Short mmCIF file of C-alpha atoms and ligand atoms in Angstrom, two decimals:
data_model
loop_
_atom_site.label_atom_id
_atom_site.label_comp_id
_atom_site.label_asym_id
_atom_site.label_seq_id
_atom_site.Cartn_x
_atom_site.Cartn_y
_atom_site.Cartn_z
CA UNK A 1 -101.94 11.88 -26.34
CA UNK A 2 -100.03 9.62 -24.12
CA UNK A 3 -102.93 8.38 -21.22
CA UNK A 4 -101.87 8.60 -17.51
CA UNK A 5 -100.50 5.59 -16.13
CA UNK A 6 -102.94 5.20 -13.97
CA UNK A 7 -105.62 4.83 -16.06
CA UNK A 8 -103.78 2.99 -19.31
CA UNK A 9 -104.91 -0.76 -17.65
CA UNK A 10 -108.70 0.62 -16.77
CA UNK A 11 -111.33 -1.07 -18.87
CA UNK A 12 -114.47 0.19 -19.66
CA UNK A 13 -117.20 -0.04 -17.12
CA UNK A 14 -118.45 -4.02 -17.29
CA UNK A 15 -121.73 -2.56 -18.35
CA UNK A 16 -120.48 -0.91 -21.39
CA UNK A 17 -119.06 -3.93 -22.63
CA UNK A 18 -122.31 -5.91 -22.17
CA UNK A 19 -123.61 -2.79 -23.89
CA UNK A 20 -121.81 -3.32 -26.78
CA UNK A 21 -122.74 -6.56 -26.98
CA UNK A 22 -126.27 -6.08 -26.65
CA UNK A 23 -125.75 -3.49 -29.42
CA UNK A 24 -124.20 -5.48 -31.52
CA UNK A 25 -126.82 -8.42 -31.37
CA UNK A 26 -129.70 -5.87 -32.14
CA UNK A 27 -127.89 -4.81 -35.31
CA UNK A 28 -127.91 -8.64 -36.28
CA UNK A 29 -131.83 -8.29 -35.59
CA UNK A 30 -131.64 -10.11 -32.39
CA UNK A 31 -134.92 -9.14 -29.73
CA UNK A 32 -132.38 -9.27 -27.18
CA UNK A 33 -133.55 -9.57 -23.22
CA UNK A 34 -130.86 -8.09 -20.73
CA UNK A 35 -130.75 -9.35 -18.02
CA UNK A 36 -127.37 -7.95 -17.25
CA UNK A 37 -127.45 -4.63 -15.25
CA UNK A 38 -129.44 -4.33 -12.46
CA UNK A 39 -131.35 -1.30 -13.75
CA UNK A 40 -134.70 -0.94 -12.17
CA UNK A 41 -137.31 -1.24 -14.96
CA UNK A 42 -140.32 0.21 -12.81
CA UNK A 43 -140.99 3.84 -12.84
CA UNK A 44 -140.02 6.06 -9.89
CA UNK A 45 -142.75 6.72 -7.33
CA UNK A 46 -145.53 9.14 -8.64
CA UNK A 47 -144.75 11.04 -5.76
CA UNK A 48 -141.40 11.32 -6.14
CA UNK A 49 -141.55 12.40 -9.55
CA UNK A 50 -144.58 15.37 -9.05
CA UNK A 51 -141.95 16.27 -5.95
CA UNK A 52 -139.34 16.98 -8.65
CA UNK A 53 -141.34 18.77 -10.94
CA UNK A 54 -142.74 21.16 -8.21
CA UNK A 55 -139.44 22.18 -7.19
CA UNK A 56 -138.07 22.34 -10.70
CA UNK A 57 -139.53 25.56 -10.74
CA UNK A 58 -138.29 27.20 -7.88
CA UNK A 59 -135.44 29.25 -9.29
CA UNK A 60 -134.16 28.71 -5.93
CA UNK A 61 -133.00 25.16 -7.02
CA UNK A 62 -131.39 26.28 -9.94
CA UNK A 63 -128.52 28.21 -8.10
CA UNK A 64 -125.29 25.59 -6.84
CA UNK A 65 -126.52 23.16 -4.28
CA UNK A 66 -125.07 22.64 -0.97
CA UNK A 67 -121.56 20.79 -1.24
CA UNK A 68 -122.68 18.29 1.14
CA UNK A 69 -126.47 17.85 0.34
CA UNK A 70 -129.47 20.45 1.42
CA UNK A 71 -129.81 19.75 5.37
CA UNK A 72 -133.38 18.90 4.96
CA UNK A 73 -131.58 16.19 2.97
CA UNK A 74 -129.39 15.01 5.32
CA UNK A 75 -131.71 15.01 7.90
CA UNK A 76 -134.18 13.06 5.00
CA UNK A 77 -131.56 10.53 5.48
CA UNK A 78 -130.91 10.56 9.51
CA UNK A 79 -134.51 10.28 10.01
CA UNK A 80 -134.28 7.16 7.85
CA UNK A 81 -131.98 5.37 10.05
CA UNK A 82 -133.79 6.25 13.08
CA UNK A 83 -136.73 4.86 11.72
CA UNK A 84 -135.51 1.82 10.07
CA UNK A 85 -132.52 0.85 11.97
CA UNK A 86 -133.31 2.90 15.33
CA UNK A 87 -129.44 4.34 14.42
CA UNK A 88 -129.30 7.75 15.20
CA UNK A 89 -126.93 10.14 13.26
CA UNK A 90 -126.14 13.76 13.64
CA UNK A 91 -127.13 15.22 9.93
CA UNK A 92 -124.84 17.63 10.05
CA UNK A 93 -121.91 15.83 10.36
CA UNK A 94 -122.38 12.05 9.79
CA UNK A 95 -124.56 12.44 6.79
CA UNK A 96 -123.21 13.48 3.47
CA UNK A 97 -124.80 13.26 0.13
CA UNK A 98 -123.83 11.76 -2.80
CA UNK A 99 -124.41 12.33 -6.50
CA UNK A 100 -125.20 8.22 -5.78
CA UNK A 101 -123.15 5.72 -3.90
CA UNK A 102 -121.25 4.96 -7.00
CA UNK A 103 -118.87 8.27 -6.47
CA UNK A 104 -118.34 7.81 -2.94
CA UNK A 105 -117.46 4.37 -3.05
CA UNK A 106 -114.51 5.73 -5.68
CA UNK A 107 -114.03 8.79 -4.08
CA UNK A 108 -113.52 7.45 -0.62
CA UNK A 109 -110.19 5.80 -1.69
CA UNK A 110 -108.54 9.50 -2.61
CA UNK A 111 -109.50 10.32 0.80
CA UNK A 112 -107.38 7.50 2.42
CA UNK A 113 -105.29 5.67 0.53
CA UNK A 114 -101.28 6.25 -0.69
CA UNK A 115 -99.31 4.55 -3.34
CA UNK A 116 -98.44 1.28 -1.70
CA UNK A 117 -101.53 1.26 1.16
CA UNK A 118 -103.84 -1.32 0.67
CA UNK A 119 -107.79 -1.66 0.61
CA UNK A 120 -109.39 -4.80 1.35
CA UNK A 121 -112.00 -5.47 -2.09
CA UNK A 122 -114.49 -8.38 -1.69
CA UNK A 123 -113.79 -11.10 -4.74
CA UNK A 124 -116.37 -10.75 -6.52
CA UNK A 125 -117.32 -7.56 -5.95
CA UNK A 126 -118.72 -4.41 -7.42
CA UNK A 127 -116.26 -3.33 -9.97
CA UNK A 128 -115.82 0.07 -8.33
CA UNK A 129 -114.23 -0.82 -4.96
CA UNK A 130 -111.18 -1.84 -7.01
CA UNK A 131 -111.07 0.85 -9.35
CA UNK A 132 -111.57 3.98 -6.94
CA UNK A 133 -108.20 1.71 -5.37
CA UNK A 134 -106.48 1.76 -8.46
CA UNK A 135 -107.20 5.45 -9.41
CA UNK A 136 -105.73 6.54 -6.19
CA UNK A 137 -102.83 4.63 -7.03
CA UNK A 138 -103.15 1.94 -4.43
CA UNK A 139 -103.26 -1.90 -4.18
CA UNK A 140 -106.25 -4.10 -3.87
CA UNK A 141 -106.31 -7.17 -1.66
CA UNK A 142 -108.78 -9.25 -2.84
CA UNK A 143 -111.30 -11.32 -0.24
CA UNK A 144 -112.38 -14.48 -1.83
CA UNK A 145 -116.22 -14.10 -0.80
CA UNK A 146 -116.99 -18.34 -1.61
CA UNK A 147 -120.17 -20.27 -1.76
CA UNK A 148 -119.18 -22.77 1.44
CA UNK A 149 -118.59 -19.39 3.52
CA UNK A 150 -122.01 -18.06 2.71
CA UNK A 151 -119.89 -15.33 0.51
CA UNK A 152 -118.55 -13.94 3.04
CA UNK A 153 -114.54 -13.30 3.95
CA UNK A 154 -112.68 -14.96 6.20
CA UNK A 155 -110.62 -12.56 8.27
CA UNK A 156 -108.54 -15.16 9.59
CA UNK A 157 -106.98 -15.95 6.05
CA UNK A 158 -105.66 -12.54 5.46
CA UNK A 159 -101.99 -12.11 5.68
CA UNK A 160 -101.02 -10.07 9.11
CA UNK A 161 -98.86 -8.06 6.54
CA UNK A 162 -101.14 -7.61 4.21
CA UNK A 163 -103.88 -6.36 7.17
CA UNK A 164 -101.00 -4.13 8.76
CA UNK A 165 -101.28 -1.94 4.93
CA UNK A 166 -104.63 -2.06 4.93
CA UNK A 167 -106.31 1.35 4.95
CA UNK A 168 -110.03 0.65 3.57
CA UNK A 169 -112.04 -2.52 3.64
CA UNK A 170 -114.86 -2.76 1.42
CA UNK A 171 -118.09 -5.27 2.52
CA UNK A 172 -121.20 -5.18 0.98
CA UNK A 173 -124.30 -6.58 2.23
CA UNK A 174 -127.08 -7.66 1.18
CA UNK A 175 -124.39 -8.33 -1.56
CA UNK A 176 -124.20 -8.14 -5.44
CA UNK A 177 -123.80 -10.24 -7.14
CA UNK A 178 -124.45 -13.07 -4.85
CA UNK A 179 -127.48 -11.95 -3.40
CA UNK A 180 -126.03 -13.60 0.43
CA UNK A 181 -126.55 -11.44 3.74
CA UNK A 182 -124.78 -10.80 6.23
CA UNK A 183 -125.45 -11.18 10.40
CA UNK A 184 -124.67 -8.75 13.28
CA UNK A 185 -121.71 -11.81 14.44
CA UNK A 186 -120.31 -10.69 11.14
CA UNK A 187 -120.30 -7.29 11.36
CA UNK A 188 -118.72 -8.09 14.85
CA UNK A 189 -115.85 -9.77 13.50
CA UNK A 190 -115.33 -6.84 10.75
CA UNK A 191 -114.90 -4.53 13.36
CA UNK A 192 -112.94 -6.04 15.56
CA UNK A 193 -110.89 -6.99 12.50
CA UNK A 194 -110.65 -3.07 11.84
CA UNK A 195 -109.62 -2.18 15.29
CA UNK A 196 -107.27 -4.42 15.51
CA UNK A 197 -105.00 -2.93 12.01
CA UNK A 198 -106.60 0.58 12.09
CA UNK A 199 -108.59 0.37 8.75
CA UNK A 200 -112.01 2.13 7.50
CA UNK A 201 -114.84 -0.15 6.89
CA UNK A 202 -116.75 1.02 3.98
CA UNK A 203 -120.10 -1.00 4.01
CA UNK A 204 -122.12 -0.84 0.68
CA UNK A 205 -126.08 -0.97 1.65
CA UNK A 206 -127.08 -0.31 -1.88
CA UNK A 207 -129.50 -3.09 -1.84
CA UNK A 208 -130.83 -2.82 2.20
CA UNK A 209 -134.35 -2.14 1.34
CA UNK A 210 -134.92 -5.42 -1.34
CA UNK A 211 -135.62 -8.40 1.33
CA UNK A 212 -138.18 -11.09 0.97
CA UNK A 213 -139.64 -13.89 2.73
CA UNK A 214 -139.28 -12.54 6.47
CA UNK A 215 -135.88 -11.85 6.30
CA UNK A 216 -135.04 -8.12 7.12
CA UNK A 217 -131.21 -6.78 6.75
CA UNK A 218 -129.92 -4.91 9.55
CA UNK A 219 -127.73 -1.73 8.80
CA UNK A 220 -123.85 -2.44 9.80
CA UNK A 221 -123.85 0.61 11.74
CA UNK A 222 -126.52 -1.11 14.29
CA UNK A 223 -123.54 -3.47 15.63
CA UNK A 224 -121.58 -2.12 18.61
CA UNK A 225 -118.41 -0.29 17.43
CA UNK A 226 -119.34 0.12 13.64
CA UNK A 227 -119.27 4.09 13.89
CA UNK A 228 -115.87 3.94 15.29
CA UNK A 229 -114.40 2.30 12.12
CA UNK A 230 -116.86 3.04 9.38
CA UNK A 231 -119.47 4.32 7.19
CA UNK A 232 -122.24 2.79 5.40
CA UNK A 233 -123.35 3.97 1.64
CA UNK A 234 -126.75 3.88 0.75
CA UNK A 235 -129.11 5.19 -2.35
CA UNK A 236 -132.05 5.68 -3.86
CA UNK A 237 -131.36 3.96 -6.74
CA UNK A 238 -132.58 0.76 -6.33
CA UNK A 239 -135.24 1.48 -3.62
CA UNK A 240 -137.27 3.81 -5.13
CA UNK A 241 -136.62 3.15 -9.22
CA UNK A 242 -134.51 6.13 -9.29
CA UNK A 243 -130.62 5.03 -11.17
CA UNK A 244 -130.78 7.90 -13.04
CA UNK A 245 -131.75 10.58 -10.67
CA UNK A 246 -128.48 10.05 -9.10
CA UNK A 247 -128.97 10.67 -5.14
CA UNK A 248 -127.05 8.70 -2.45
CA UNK A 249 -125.43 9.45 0.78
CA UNK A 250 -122.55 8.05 3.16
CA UNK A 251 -123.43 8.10 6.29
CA UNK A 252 -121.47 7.21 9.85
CA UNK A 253 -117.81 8.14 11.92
CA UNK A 254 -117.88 12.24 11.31
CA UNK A 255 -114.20 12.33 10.60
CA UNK A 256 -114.76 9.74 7.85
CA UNK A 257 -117.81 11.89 6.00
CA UNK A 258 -116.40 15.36 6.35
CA UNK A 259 -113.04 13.94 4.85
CA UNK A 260 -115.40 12.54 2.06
CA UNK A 261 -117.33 16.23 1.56
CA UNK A 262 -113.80 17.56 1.59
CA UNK A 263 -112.81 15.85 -1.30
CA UNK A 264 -116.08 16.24 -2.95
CA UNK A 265 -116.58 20.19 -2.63
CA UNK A 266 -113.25 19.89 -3.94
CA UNK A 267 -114.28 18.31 -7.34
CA UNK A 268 -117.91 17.99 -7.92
CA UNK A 269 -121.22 20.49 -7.18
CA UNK A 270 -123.41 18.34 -4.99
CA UNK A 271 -126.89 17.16 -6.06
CA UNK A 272 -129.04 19.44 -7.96
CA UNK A 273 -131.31 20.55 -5.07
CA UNK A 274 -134.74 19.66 -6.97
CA UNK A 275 -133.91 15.85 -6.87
CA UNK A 276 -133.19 16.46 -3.11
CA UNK A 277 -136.22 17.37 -2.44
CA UNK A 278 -137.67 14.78 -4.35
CA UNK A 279 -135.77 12.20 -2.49
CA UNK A 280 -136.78 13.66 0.55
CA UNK A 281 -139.93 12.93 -0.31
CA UNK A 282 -139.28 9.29 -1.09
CA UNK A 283 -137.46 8.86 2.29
CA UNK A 284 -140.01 10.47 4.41
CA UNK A 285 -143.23 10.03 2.27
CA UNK A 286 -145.46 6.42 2.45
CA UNK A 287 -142.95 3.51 1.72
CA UNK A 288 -145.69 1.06 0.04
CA UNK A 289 -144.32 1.83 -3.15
CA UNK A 290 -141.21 -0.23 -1.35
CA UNK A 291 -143.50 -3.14 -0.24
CA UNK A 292 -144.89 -3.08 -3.79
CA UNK A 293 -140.97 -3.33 -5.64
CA UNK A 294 -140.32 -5.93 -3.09
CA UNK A 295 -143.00 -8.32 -3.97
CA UNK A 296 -142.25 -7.66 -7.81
CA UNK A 297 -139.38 -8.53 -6.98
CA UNK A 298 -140.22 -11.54 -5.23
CA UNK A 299 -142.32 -13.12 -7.93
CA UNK A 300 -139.29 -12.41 -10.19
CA UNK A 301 -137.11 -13.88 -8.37
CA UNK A 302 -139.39 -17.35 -7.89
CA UNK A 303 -139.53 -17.70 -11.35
CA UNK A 304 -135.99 -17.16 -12.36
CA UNK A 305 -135.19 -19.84 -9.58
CA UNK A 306 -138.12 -22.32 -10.33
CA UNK A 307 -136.90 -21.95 -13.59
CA UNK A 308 -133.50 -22.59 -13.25
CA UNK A 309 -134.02 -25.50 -11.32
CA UNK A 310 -136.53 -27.23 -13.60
CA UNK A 311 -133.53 -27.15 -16.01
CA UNK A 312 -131.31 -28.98 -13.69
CA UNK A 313 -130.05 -26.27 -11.16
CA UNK A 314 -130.84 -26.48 -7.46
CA UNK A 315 -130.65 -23.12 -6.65
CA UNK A 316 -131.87 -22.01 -3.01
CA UNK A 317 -133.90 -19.11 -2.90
CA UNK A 318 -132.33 -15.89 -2.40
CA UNK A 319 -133.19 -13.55 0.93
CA UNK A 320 -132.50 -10.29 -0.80
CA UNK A 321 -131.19 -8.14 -3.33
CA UNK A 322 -132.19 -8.05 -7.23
CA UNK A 323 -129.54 -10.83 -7.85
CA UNK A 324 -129.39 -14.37 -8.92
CA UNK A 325 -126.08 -16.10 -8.97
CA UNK A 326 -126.35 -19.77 -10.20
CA UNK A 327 -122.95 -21.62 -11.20
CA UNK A 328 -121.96 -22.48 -14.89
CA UNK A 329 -123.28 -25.85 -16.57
CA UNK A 330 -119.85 -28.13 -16.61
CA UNK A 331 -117.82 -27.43 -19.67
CA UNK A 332 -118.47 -23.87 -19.39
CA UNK A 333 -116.35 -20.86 -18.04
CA UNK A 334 -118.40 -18.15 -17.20
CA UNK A 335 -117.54 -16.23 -20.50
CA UNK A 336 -118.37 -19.33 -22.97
CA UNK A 337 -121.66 -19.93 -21.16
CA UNK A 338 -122.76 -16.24 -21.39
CA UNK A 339 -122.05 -16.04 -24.81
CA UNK A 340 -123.79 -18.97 -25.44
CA UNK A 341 -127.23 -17.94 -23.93
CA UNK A 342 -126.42 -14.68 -26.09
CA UNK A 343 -125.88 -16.83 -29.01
CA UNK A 344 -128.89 -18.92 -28.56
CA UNK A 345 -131.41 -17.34 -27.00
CA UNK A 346 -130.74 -13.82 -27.58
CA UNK A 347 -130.32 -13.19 -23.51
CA UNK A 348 -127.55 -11.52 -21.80
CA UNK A 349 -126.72 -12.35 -18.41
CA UNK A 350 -123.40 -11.15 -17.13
CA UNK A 351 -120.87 -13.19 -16.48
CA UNK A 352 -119.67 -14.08 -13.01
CA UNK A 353 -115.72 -12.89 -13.83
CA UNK A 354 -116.62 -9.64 -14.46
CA UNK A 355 -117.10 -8.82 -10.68
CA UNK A 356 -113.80 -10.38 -9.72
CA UNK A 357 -110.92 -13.91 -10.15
CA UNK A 358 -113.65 -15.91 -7.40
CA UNK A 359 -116.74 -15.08 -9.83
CA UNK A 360 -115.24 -17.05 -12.47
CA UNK A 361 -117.63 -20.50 -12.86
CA UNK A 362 -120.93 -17.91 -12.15
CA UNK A 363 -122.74 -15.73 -13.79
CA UNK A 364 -125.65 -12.93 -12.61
CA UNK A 365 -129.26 -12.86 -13.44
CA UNK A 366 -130.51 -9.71 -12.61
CA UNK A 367 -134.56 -9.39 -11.66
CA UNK A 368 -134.96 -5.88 -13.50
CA UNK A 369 -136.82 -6.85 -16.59
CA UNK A 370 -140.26 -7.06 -17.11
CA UNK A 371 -141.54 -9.97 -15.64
CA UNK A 372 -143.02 -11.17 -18.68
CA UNK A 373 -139.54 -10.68 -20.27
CA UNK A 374 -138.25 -12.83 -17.95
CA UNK A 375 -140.21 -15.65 -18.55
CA UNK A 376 -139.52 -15.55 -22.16
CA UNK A 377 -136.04 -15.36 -21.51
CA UNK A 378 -136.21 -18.29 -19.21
CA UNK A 379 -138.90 -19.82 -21.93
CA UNK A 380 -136.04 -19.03 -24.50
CA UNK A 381 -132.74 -20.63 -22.01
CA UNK A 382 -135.32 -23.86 -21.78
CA UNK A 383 -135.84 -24.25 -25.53
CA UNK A 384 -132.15 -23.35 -26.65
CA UNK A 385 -129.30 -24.47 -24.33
CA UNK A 386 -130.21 -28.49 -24.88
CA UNK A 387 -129.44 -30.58 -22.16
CA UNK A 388 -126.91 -28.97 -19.64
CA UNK A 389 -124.87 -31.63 -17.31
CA UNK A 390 -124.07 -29.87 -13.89
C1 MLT B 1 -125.02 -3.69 -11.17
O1 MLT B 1 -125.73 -4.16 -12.07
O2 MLT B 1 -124.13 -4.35 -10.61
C2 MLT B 1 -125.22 -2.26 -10.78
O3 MLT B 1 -126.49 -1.84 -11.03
C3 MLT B 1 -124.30 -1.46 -11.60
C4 MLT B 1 -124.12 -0.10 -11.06
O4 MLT B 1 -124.64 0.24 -10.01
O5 MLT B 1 -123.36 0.62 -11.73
#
């Protein structure tokens, strides 16, 4: 049973190794506290979830959805933009939906890319960008995001041969795992970067609706341009509590999206339609259930930081996403110090390699605990790790 090339140097997903090291902790009897994936701990919406159960029943729903999402759907999501972004998009053809943003991110790369083409992966990055490149039998060129750029590439530093391969580029802002934003000049300089070597932008947005203290993202496809080299991916995962319903979209230049629905009537169903409707209702229905998340959120995320720095960080307070990404104590590498907080305080926090070479010295707090987890675990980093020299 000889595996297929491609897949013989594919580790497991990151989170199933943490997994089974969280496993393997409880079995020792530790009361672990993950703070590894960022897996919404709050319920879904009420409404959201009645929604569902409503149209559960409708034997309508239990036939094959639409390849390419319900148009009420679609529209769900183009009435979104207008609202949020004032972007306007044509549902039927610059909308697609997604059994979430996870398998469109890997998907897009079978759409576009050859052996020998190149996509452009942000270092770190979200594990998937890279693998969706390597299943399709492609290269990844990774773009150091570092701390004095404000995480974000540098254009300018990538080879002109390197650029003239390049197919896809991957950004993703607000991002994870840093938690930095991006600016309209950015998203500028991405496209003119695109239309320059004819590549696809493929903007993540995953994390567009988790903002605090005044700042608001905008949505790439606001800047000038953006729909003639890209498309955004966006979910409901970590808006609206809902990881495991499983309901995202692409959204942006039509050829781009239909070659995406192409591929995907090809090799999956679609959505089942009761969760569309459901997530209709979360796009279109009241959105203080979002206010509420984000000041959860918020609090979380001034503790973990207050926190930190009482113990001899100096972390500045991040603008968005669910995300903390402090640096290593000295004398660790990001692997030694996570398994040392694992070790002796029974927390997991992931370490900054997984997501890429330029996360190595890091490692991720994620905000989707409990917040009175997360002050024992912080209560349990203070009282274990001795004194840490920075
Ligand atoms: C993360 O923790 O980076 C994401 O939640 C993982 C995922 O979306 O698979």
């Amino acid at each position: 049973m000889e595996e297929a090339k491609r897949i013989q140097s594919l580790p497991p997903y990151l989170f199933a190794r943490i997994d089974e090291k969280i496993t393997a902790a409880k079995a020792k009897g530790v009361d672990v506290i993950s703070l590894g994936i960022g897996d919404p701990d709050r319920p879904t919406p009420e409404h959201i979830i009645r929604k569902l159960a409503e149209e559960a029943y409708n034997p309508a729903n239990h036939r094959y959805p639409s390849y390419v999402g319900m148009p009420e759907y679609r529209q769900a999501v183009s009435d979104y933009y207008q609202r949020r972004f004032n972007v306007e998009l044509d549902g039927k053809k610059e909308v697609v939906a997604l059994i979430g943003s996870k398998e469109g991110i890997a998907h897009i790369a079978w759409c576009y890319l050859n052996p020998g083409d190149i996509a452009l992966v942000p270092d770190p990055g979200y594990p998937v960008y890279s693998v969706g490149v390597m299943l399709a039998g492609a290269e990844s060129y990774r773009m150091p995001l570092l701390e004095e750029n404000g995480f974000l590439p540098d254009f300018d530093i990538i080879p002109a041969d390197v650029a003239a391969r390049a197919k896809l580029m991957f950004l993703n802002y607000p991002n994870n795992p840093t938690g930095a934003t991006a600016d309209a000049a950015f998203y500028s300089k991405a496209i003119a970067f695109a239309k320059k070597y004819d590549i696809i932008i493929c903007h993540d947005a995953a994390y567009q609706e988790i903002y605090f203290d005044g700042y608001k993202p905008i949505s790439f496809l606001e800047v000038e341009g953006a729909k003639d080299v890209g498309i955004e991916f966006g979910s409901m995962s970590k808006t609206y509590n809902m990881t495991g319903w499983r309901a995202g979209w692409a959204v942006g230049n039509a050829r781009v999206i239909e070659a995406l629905g192409r591929i995907k009537s090809n090799v999956d169903s679609g959505i089942f339609q009761a969760v569309q409707a459901a997530a209709v209702a979360g796009l279109l229905g009241s959105q203080d259930c979002v206010a509420e998340m984000r000041a959860v959120y918020r609090e979380r995320r001034d503790f973990v930081i207050d926190g930190l720095n009482a113990m001899g960080w100096n972390l500045k307070k991040t603008l968005a996403t669910i995300y903390v990404w402090p640096r290593v104590p000295a004398g660790f590498t990001s692997s030694s110090f996570a398994e040392l907080v694992l070790e002796k305080a029974g927390v997991v926090i992931t370490p900054g390699n997984g997501y890429g070479e330029c996360g190595e010295g890091y490692f991720r707090i994620s905000l989707t605990v409990p917040t009175e987890r997360l002050l024992e675990a912080l209560d349990r980093m203070r009282a274990s790790l001795g004194r840490l020299k920075f």
